[in-house]
Amino acid sequence: MFFKDIIGQIEVKHQLIQSVKEGYIPHARLISGQEGTGALPLALAYAHYLHCTNRQENDACGVCPSCQKLNKFTHPDLHFVFPIINKKGSKDAFCDDFLPEWRKFIIETPYANLTSWLGKIAAENAQGLIYARESNEIMHKLNLKAYESDYKIMIIWLPEKMHETAANKLLKLLEEPPEKTIFLLVSEEPEKIITTIRSRAQNLFVPPIADEDLSQILIQKYNIGTEDIHLITRLANGSYEKAIHIINSTDENEAYLELFISIMRNSWKRDVLNMKAKADQFASIGRDRQKSFLAYAQRMIRENFLYQLQIPEINYMNRKEAEFAANFHPYVKEQNIIDFMDELALAERHIESNVNPRMVFFDLSMKIAVLLKK
Ligand SMILES: [Zn+2]
């Protein structure tokens, strides 16, 4: 991964490159940004730049022996830690067990999020974690001498997914770092990392990708018309991953809209039989889609509330969604919008903490039945 491959983020790139040129190379950086903004690609490009033996003005050279290994992420002084699932085959899993899949993932889709990583290791419905046992592996790797480079670099993707024991051991390492070691913590939710770790690292914030930069790459890679690109960019909110997802998921979006319409209709009619049927359907789609649907429903409620203001620039709906909103929007009003949002967010948290999805959905339908008549 090179700096030239990063979408937008000129200032962050400049900051990283400049610091290396000035010889300021902190032993730990916390690079944080929402999913799809490029925190991981930036960490990869930075590691690449640091390891390159013939650094150019603004990027790694791409041809030195070090770069050749980095192109495939097989450099012996570049280590990775990332969320995994508990077992690989029949044994307890370590990150290294997933290295072939991981390398492929960051080469092909460096902007992708945890859900799509877990999908790659056939664990879409599992929670990815960095397990406590991983910390011994980390210690072991960092106690080795650097093989070929001046530094050993350890990239930890999503340290917020670390088991407490692993996090505490990492903290010890950050307090007394092994020689010539650089930690790059790449986080989407830095507020979930213990503060003692955060304060030991140099913090670097990766903002959402600027709209112009995002549209430019989307137009270049996908054949998208001006009107669509406008909507996609606005919905994507500076996330390349989200933009791609929107482009690829028209079908999924339609399924969510359909489910959203059903839950509202059944609740309005207090049609308990169909509420139950939809709860079964909801239970069958897997936890990540359940969470995505509930996030989608929150967006729809917000959009329907805004609909009555009749300001098209602040409405982010596609044609089908807008058609439904034309009739539905009077039901979302000042008296119930906050409760609506609270209930949907609560359902999302319940799904997150493994409450039975059938119960969550049915319960939600009942509550919506009351809210709609408020
Ligand atoms: Zn090089």
CSV table of C-alpha atoms and ligand atoms in Angstrom, one decimal:
chain,number,residue,atom,x,y,z
A,1,MET,CA,0.0,0.0,0.0
A,2,PHE,CA,1.4,3.3,-1.0
A,3,PHE,CA,0.5,6.9,0.0
A,4,LYS,CA,-0.5,7.5,-3.6
A,5,ASP,CA,-3.2,4.8,-3.3
A,6,ILE,CA,-4.9,6.6,-0.4
A,7,ILE,CA,-8.2,8.3,-1.3
A,8,GLY,CA,-7.9,12.0,-0.4
A,9,GLN,CA,-6.6,12.7,3.2
A,10,ILE,CA,-3.8,14.9,1.9
A,11,GLU,CA,-3.2,16.5,5.3
A,12,VAL,CA,-2.9,13.3,7.2
A,13,LYS,CA,-0.6,11.9,4.6
A,14,HIS,CA,1.5,15.0,4.7
A,15,GLN,CA,1.7,14.8,8.5
A,16,LEU,CA,3.0,11.2,8.4
A,17,ILE,CA,5.5,11.7,5.6
A,18,GLN,CA,6.8,14.9,7.1
A,19,SER,CA,7.3,13.3,10.5
A,20,VAL,CA,9.4,10.5,9.0
A,21,LYS,CA,11.5,13.1,7.1
A,22,GLU,CA,12.1,15.0,10.3
A,23,GLY,CA,13.1,11.7,12.1
A,24,TYR,CA,10.2,11.9,14.4
A,25,ILE,CA,8.9,8.3,14.6
A,26,PRO,CA,6.8,7.8,17.8
A,27,HIS,CA,6.9,4.3,19.2
A,28,ALA,CA,3.1,4.1,19.2
A,29,ARG,CA,0.5,5.8,17.1
A,30,LEU,CA,-3.2,5.6,17.5
A,31,ILE,CA,-4.6,6.2,14.0
A,32,SER,CA,-8.4,6.5,14.4
A,33,GLY,CA,-11.2,7.2,12.0
A,34,GLN,CA,-14.6,5.9,11.1
A,35,GLU,CA,-14.8,2.8,9.0
A,36,GLY,CA,-13.9,3.4,5.3
A,37,THR,CA,-12.1,6.7,5.9
A,38,GLY,CA,-8.7,5.1,5.3
A,39,ALA,CA,-7.2,4.6,8.8
A,40,LEU,CA,-5.9,1.1,8.0
A,41,PRO,CA,-4.6,2.0,4.4
A,42,LEU,CA,-2.8,5.0,6.0
A,43,ALA,CA,-1.2,2.8,8.6
A,44,LEU,CA,-0.2,0.3,5.9
A,45,ALA,CA,1.3,3.0,3.7
A,46,TYR,CA,3.1,4.5,6.6
A,47,ALA,CA,4.6,1.1,7.6
A,48,HIS,CA,5.6,0.6,3.9
A,49,TYR,CA,7.3,4.0,3.9
A,50,LEU,CA,9.1,3.3,7.1
A,51,HIS,CA,10.4,0.0,5.9
A,52,CYS,CA,11.4,1.1,2.4
A,53,THR,CA,15.2,1.2,2.1
A,54,ASN,CA,15.1,3.8,-0.7
A,55,ARG,CA,12.4,6.3,0.4
A,56,GLN,CA,11.3,8.8,-2.2
A,57,GLU,CA,10.1,12.3,-1.6
A,58,ASN,CA,6.5,11.3,-0.8
A,59,ASP,CA,6.3,7.6,-0.9
A,60,ALA,CA,8.0,4.3,-0.7
A,61,CYS,CA,10.1,3.4,-3.8
A,62,GLY,CA,8.1,0.2,-4.6
A,63,VAL,CA,11.1,-1.7,-6.0
A,64,CYS,CA,13.7,-2.2,-3.2
A,65,PRO,CA,13.7,-5.7,-1.7
A,66,SER,CA,11.8,-4.4,1.3
A,67,CYS,CA,9.1,-2.9,-0.8
A,68,GLN,CA,8.8,-6.1,-2.8
A,69,LYS,CA,7.9,-8.0,0.4
A,70,LEU,CA,5.6,-5.2,1.5
A,71,ASN,CA,3.7,-5.3,-1.7
A,72,LYS,CA,2.6,-8.8,-0.6
A,73,PHE,CA,2.7,-7.9,3.2
A,74,THR,CA,5.2,-10.7,3.8
A,75,HIS,CA,7.9,-8.5,5.3
A,76,PRO,CA,9.3,-10.3,8.4
A,77,ASP,CA,9.4,-7.1,10.4
A,78,LEU,CA,5.7,-6.3,9.8
A,79,HIS,CA,3.3,-8.0,12.2
A,80,PHE,CA,-0.4,-7.9,12.3
A,81,VAL,CA,-3.0,-8.4,15.1
A,82,PHE,CA,-6.7,-8.2,14.2
A,83,PRO,CA,-10.0,-9.6,15.4
A,84,ILE,CA,-10.6,-13.3,14.7
A,85,ILE,CA,-13.0,-16.0,15.6
A,86,ASN,CA,-12.4,-18.5,18.4
A,87,LYS,CA,-11.5,-21.6,16.5
A,88,LYS,CA,-9.7,-22.5,13.3
A,89,GLY,CA,-10.5,-26.1,12.4
A,90,SER,CA,-10.5,-27.8,15.8
A,91,LYS,CA,-7.9,-25.7,17.6
A,92,ASP,CA,-7.8,-22.4,19.4
A,93,ALA,CA,-7.0,-19.8,16.8
A,94,PHE,CA,-4.3,-17.1,16.6
A,95,CYS,CA,-4.1,-14.3,14.2
A,96,ASP,CA,-1.2,-16.0,12.3
A,97,ASP,CA,-3.6,-18.8,11.5
A,98,PHE,CA,-5.6,-16.4,9.3
A,99,LEU,CA,-2.6,-14.6,7.8
A,100,PRO,CA,-3.2,-15.8,4.2
A,101,GLU,CA,-6.8,-14.6,4.3
A,102,TRP,CA,-5.7,-11.4,6.0
A,103,ARG,CA,-3.1,-10.5,3.4
A,104,LYS,CA,-5.6,-11.1,0.6
A,105,PHE,CA,-8.1,-9.0,2.5
A,106,ILE,CA,-5.8,-6.0,2.9
A,107,ILE,CA,-4.5,-6.2,-0.6
A,108,GLU,CA,-7.9,-6.4,-2.2
A,109,THR,CA,-10.1,-4.4,0.1
A,110,PRO,CA,-8.0,-2.3,2.5
A,111,TYR,CA,-11.0,0.1,3.2
A,112,ALA,CA,-13.3,-2.7,4.2
A,113,ASN,CA,-14.8,-3.1,7.7
A,114,LEU,CA,-14.9,-5.7,10.3
A,115,THR,CA,-18.1,-7.3,9.0
A,116,SER,CA,-16.6,-7.9,5.6
A,117,TRP,CA,-13.4,-9.3,7.2
A,118,LEU,CA,-15.4,-11.7,9.3
A,119,GLY,CA,-17.3,-12.6,6.1
A,120,LYS,CA,-14.0,-13.5,4.5
A,121,ILE,CA,-13.2,-15.9,7.2
A,122,ALA,CA,-16.7,-17.4,7.1
A,123,ALA,CA,-17.7,-15.9,10.4
A,124,GLU,CA,-20.2,-13.3,9.4
A,125,ASN,CA,-22.5,-14.0,12.3
A,126,ALA,CA,-19.7,-14.2,14.9
A,127,GLN,CA,-18.2,-11.4,16.9
A,128,GLY,CA,-14.6,-10.9,16.0
A,129,LEU,CA,-12.2,-10.5,19.0
A,130,ILE,CA,-8.5,-10.2,19.8
A,131,TYR,CA,-8.3,-13.0,22.4
A,132,ALA,CA,-6.3,-12.9,25.6
A,133,ARG,CA,-4.0,-15.7,24.3
A,134,GLU,CA,-2.8,-13.5,21.5
A,135,SER,CA,-0.9,-11.3,23.9
A,136,ASN,CA,1.8,-14.0,24.4
A,137,GLU,CA,2.2,-14.1,20.6
A,138,ILE,CA,2.6,-10.4,20.5
A,139,MET,CA,5.3,-10.5,23.3
A,140,HIS,CA,7.1,-13.3,21.5
A,141,LYS,CA,7.2,-11.6,18.1
A,142,LEU,CA,8.4,-8.3,19.6
A,143,ASN,CA,11.1,-9.9,21.6
A,144,LEU,CA,12.7,-11.2,18.4
A,145,LYS,CA,15.3,-9.0,16.8
A,146,ALA,CA,14.4,-7.1,13.7
A,147,TYR,CA,15.3,-9.2,10.7
A,148,GLU,CA,15.8,-6.9,7.9
A,149,SER,CA,14.7,-3.5,8.9
A,150,ASP,CA,15.5,-0.9,11.5
A,151,TYR,CA,12.1,-1.4,13.1
A,152,LYS,CA,9.7,-4.0,14.0
A,153,ILE,CA,6.2,-2.7,13.2
A,154,MET,CA,3.1,-4.1,14.7
A,155,ILE,CA,-0.2,-3.0,13.3
A,156,ILE,CA,-3.1,-3.7,15.6
A,157,TRP,CA,-6.4,-3.4,13.7
A,158,LEU,CA,-9.3,-2.5,16.0
A,159,PRO,CA,-7.7,-2.6,19.4
A,160,GLU,CA,-11.1,-1.8,20.8
A,161,LYS,CA,-11.9,-5.5,20.1
A,162,MET,CA,-9.2,-6.6,22.5
A,163,HIS,CA,-9.9,-8.8,25.4
A,164,GLU,CA,-9.1,-7.0,28.7
A,165,THR,CA,-6.1,-9.3,29.5
A,166,ALA,CA,-4.6,-8.6,26.0
A,167,ALA,CA,-5.2,-4.9,26.4
A,168,ASN,CA,-3.4,-4.8,29.8
A,169,LYS,CA,-0.4,-6.6,28.4
A,170,LEU,CA,-0.4,-4.2,25.4
A,171,LEU,CA,-0.4,-1.4,27.9
A,172,LYS,CA,2.7,-2.8,29.6
A,173,LEU,CA,4.4,-3.0,26.2
A,174,LEU,CA,3.6,0.6,25.5
A,175,GLU,CA,4.9,1.6,28.8
A,176,GLU,CA,8.2,-0.2,28.3
A,177,PRO,CA,8.4,-0.7,24.6
A,178,PRO,CA,10.8,-3.3,23.3
A,179,GLU,CA,13.7,-1.8,21.4
A,180,LYS,CA,13.1,-0.5,17.8
A,181,THR,CA,9.4,-1.3,17.9
A,182,ILE,CA,6.6,0.7,16.5
A,183,PHE,CA,3.0,0.1,17.3
A,184,LEU,CA,0.3,1.3,15.0
A,185,LEU,CA,-3.1,1.0,16.6
A,186,VAL,CA,-5.8,1.4,14.0
A,187,SER,CA,-9.2,2.2,15.6
A,188,GLU,CA,-12.7,2.9,14.6
A,189,GLU,CA,-13.9,3.5,18.1
A,190,PRO,CA,-11.0,4.9,20.1
A,191,GLU,CA,-13.3,5.8,23.0
A,192,LYS,CA,-13.7,2.1,23.7
A,193,ILE,CA,-9.9,1.7,24.2
A,194,ILE,CA,-8.7,2.1,27.8
A,195,THR,CA,-7.4,5.7,28.4
A,196,THR,CA,-4.1,4.5,29.6
A,197,ILE,CA,-3.4,3.0,26.2
A,198,ARG,CA,-4.7,6.0,24.4
A,199,SER,CA,-2.5,8.4,26.4
A,200,ARG,CA,0.6,6.3,25.6
A,201,ALA,CA,0.2,6.7,21.9
A,202,GLN,CA,0.6,9.6,19.5
A,203,ASN,CA,-3.0,10.3,18.4
A,204,LEU,CA,-3.8,10.8,14.8
A,205,PHE,CA,-7.3,11.5,13.6
A,206,VAL,CA,-8.4,10.5,10.2
A,207,PRO,CA,-11.4,12.6,9.1
A,208,PRO,CA,-14.1,11.5,6.7
A,209,ILE,CA,-13.0,11.5,3.1
A,210,ALA,CA,-13.9,14.8,1.4
A,211,ASP,CA,-16.9,14.6,-0.9
A,212,GLU,CA,-14.9,15.7,-3.9
A,213,ASP,CA,-12.3,13.1,-3.4
A,214,LEU,CA,-14.9,10.4,-2.8
A,215,SER,CA,-16.9,11.3,-5.9
A,216,GLN,CA,-13.8,11.4,-8.0
A,217,ILE,CA,-12.7,7.9,-7.2
A,218,LEU,CA,-16.3,6.5,-7.5
A,219,ILE,CA,-16.7,8.0,-11.0
A,220,GLN,CA,-13.3,6.6,-11.9
A,221,LYS,CA,-14.0,3.1,-10.7
A,222,TYR,CA,-17.7,2.7,-11.3
A,223,ASN,CA,-19.8,4.1,-14.1
A,224,ILE,CA,-22.1,6.3,-12.1
A,225,GLY,CA,-24.2,9.2,-13.2
A,226,THR,CA,-24.0,12.7,-11.7
A,227,GLU,CA,-27.3,12.5,-9.9
A,228,ASP,CA,-26.5,9.1,-8.3
A,229,ILE,CA,-23.0,10.1,-7.3
A,230,HIS,CA,-24.4,13.0,-5.4
A,231,LEU,CA,-26.8,10.8,-3.4
A,232,ILE,CA,-24.2,8.1,-2.8
A,233,THR,CA,-21.6,10.5,-1.6
A,234,ARG,CA,-24.0,12.2,0.8
A,235,LEU,CA,-25.1,8.8,2.2
A,236,ALA,CA,-21.6,7.5,2.4
A,237,ASN,CA,-20.6,10.3,4.8
A,238,GLY,CA,-16.9,10.3,3.9
A,239,SER,CA,-16.6,6.5,4.0
A,240,TYR,CA,-15.3,4.7,0.9
A,241,GLU,CA,-16.5,1.4,2.3
A,242,LYS,CA,-20.0,2.7,2.8
A,243,ALA,CA,-20.1,4.1,-0.7
A,244,ILE,CA,-19.1,0.8,-2.2
A,245,HIS,CA,-21.6,-0.9,0.0
A,246,ILE,CA,-24.4,1.4,-1.2
A,247,ILE,CA,-23.4,0.8,-4.8
A,248,ASN,CA,-23.4,-3.0,-4.2
A,249,SER,CA,-26.4,-3.2,-1.9
A,250,THR,CA,-29.3,-1.9,-3.8
A,251,ASP,CA,-30.9,-5.3,-3.3
A,252,GLU,CA,-30.2,-5.3,0.4
A,253,ASN,CA,-31.5,-1.8,0.8
A,254,GLU,CA,-34.7,-2.8,-0.9
A,255,ALA,CA,-35.1,-5.8,1.4
A,256,TYR,CA,-34.7,-3.4,4.4
A,257,LEU,CA,-37.2,-1.0,3.0
A,258,GLU,CA,-39.7,-3.8,2.5
A,259,LEU,CA,-39.1,-5.0,6.1
A,260,PHE,CA,-39.4,-1.5,7.4
A,261,ILE,CA,-42.7,-1.0,5.6
A,262,SER,CA,-44.0,-4.3,6.9
A,263,ILE,CA,-43.2,-3.6,10.5
A,264,MET,CA,-44.9,-0.2,10.3
A,265,ARG,CA,-48.0,-1.6,8.6
A,266,ASN,CA,-48.4,-4.6,10.9
A,267,SER,CA,-47.9,-2.4,13.9
A,268,TRP,CA,-50.4,0.2,12.7
A,269,LYS,CA,-53.0,-2.6,12.1
A,270,ARG,CA,-51.9,-4.4,15.3
A,271,ASP,CA,-51.7,-7.5,13.2
A,272,VAL,CA,-50.1,-9.8,15.7
A,273,LEU,CA,-49.9,-12.8,13.4
A,274,ASN,CA,-47.9,-10.9,10.8
A,275,MET,CA,-45.8,-9.3,13.5
A,276,LYS,CA,-44.8,-12.8,14.5
A,277,ALA,CA,-44.1,-13.9,11.0
A,278,LYS,CA,-41.9,-10.8,10.4
A,279,ALA,CA,-40.1,-11.5,13.7
A,280,ASP,CA,-39.3,-15.0,12.3
A,281,GLN,CA,-38.0,-13.5,9.1
A,282,PHE,CA,-35.9,-11.0,11.0
A,283,ALA,CA,-34.4,-13.8,13.2
A,284,SER,CA,-33.3,-15.6,10.1
A,285,ILE,CA,-31.1,-12.9,8.5
A,286,GLY,CA,-28.1,-13.1,10.8
A,287,ARG,CA,-27.0,-10.7,13.5
A,288,ASP,CA,-25.0,-8.2,11.3
A,289,ARG,CA,-28.0,-7.7,8.9
A,290,GLN,CA,-30.3,-7.4,11.9
A,291,LYS,CA,-28.1,-4.6,13.2
A,292,SER,CA,-27.9,-3.0,9.8
A,293,PHE,CA,-31.6,-3.1,9.4
A,294,LEU,CA,-32.1,-1.4,12.8
A,295,ALA,CA,-29.7,1.3,11.8
A,296,TYR,CA,-31.5,1.6,8.5
A,297,ALA,CA,-34.9,1.9,10.4
A,298,GLN,CA,-33.4,4.8,12.4
A,299,ARG,CA,-32.4,6.5,9.3
A,300,MET,CA,-35.8,6.1,7.8
A,301,ILE,CA,-37.5,7.5,10.9
A,302,ARG,CA,-35.2,10.5,10.8
A,303,GLU,CA,-35.8,11.0,7.1
A,304,ASN,CA,-39.6,10.8,7.5
A,305,PHE,CA,-39.5,13.3,10.3
A,306,LEU,CA,-37.5,15.7,8.1
A,307,TYR,CA,-39.7,15.0,5.1
A,308,GLN,CA,-42.4,17.4,6.4
A,309,LEU,CA,-39.9,20.3,6.3
A,310,GLN,CA,-39.9,19.8,2.5
A,311,ILE,CA,-36.3,20.8,2.0
A,312,PRO,CA,-35.0,18.3,-0.6
A,313,GLU,CA,-31.4,19.1,0.2
A,314,ILE,CA,-31.6,17.6,3.6
A,315,ASN,CA,-33.5,14.5,2.6
A,316,TYR,CA,-31.4,11.5,1.8
A,317,MET,CA,-33.9,9.0,0.3
A,318,ASN,CA,-34.0,7.1,-2.9
A,319,ARG,CA,-37.1,7.1,-5.0
A,320,LYS,CA,-38.8,4.1,-3.4
A,321,GLU,CA,-38.1,5.4,0.1
A,322,ALA,CA,-39.5,8.8,-0.8
A,323,GLU,CA,-42.7,7.2,-2.3
A,324,PHE,CA,-43.3,5.4,1.0
A,325,ALA,CA,-42.5,8.6,3.0
A,326,ALA,CA,-45.1,10.6,1.1
A,327,ASN,CA,-47.8,8.6,2.9
A,328,PHE,CA,-45.9,7.6,6.1
A,329,HIS,CA,-44.3,10.8,7.2
A,330,PRO,CA,-47.3,12.3,9.1
A,331,TYR,CA,-47.0,9.4,11.6
A,332,VAL,CA,-43.5,10.5,12.7
A,333,LYS,CA,-43.9,13.7,14.7
A,334,GLU,CA,-42.5,15.7,17.6
A,335,GLN,CA,-44.6,13.6,20.1
A,336,ASN,CA,-43.0,10.3,19.1
A,337,ILE,CA,-39.7,10.8,17.2
A,338,ILE,CA,-37.5,10.6,20.3
A,339,ASP,CA,-39.2,7.4,21.6
A,340,PHE,CA,-39.0,5.9,18.1
A,341,MET,CA,-35.3,6.5,17.9
A,342,ASP,CA,-34.7,5.3,21.5
A,343,GLU,CA,-36.6,2.1,20.9
A,344,LEU,CA,-34.7,1.3,17.7
A,345,ALA,CA,-31.4,2.1,19.3
A,346,LEU,CA,-32.3,-0.1,22.2
A,347,ALA,CA,-33.2,-3.0,19.9
A,348,GLU,CA,-29.9,-2.6,18.2
A,349,ARG,CA,-28.1,-2.8,21.6
A,350,HIS,CA,-30.1,-5.9,22.5
A,351,ILE,CA,-29.1,-7.6,19.2
A,352,GLU,CA,-25.5,-6.6,19.9
A,353,SER,CA,-25.7,-8.3,23.3
A,354,ASN,CA,-27.2,-11.5,22.0
A,355,VAL,CA,-30.8,-11.1,23.1
A,356,ASN,CA,-33.1,-13.4,21.2
A,357,PRO,CA,-33.8,-11.6,17.9
A,358,ARG,CA,-37.4,-12.9,17.6
A,359,MET,CA,-38.2,-11.4,21.0
A,360,VAL,CA,-36.4,-8.1,20.2
A,361,PHE,CA,-38.3,-7.7,16.9
A,362,PHE,CA,-41.7,-8.7,18.3
A,363,ASP,CA,-41.3,-6.4,21.3
A,364,LEU,CA,-40.2,-3.6,19.0
A,365,SER,CA,-43.4,-4.1,16.8
A,366,MET,CA,-45.6,-3.8,19.9
A,367,LYS,CA,-43.9,-0.7,21.0
A,368,ILE,CA,-44.2,0.8,17.5
A,369,ALA,CA,-47.9,0.0,17.5
A,370,VAL,CA,-48.2,2.3,20.6
A,371,LEU,CA,-45.9,5.0,19.2
A,372,LEU,CA,-47.8,5.2,15.9
A,373,LYS,CA,-51.0,6.2,17.7
A,374,LYS,CA,-49.3,8.8,19.9
B,1,ZN,ZN,11.4,0.7,-1.3
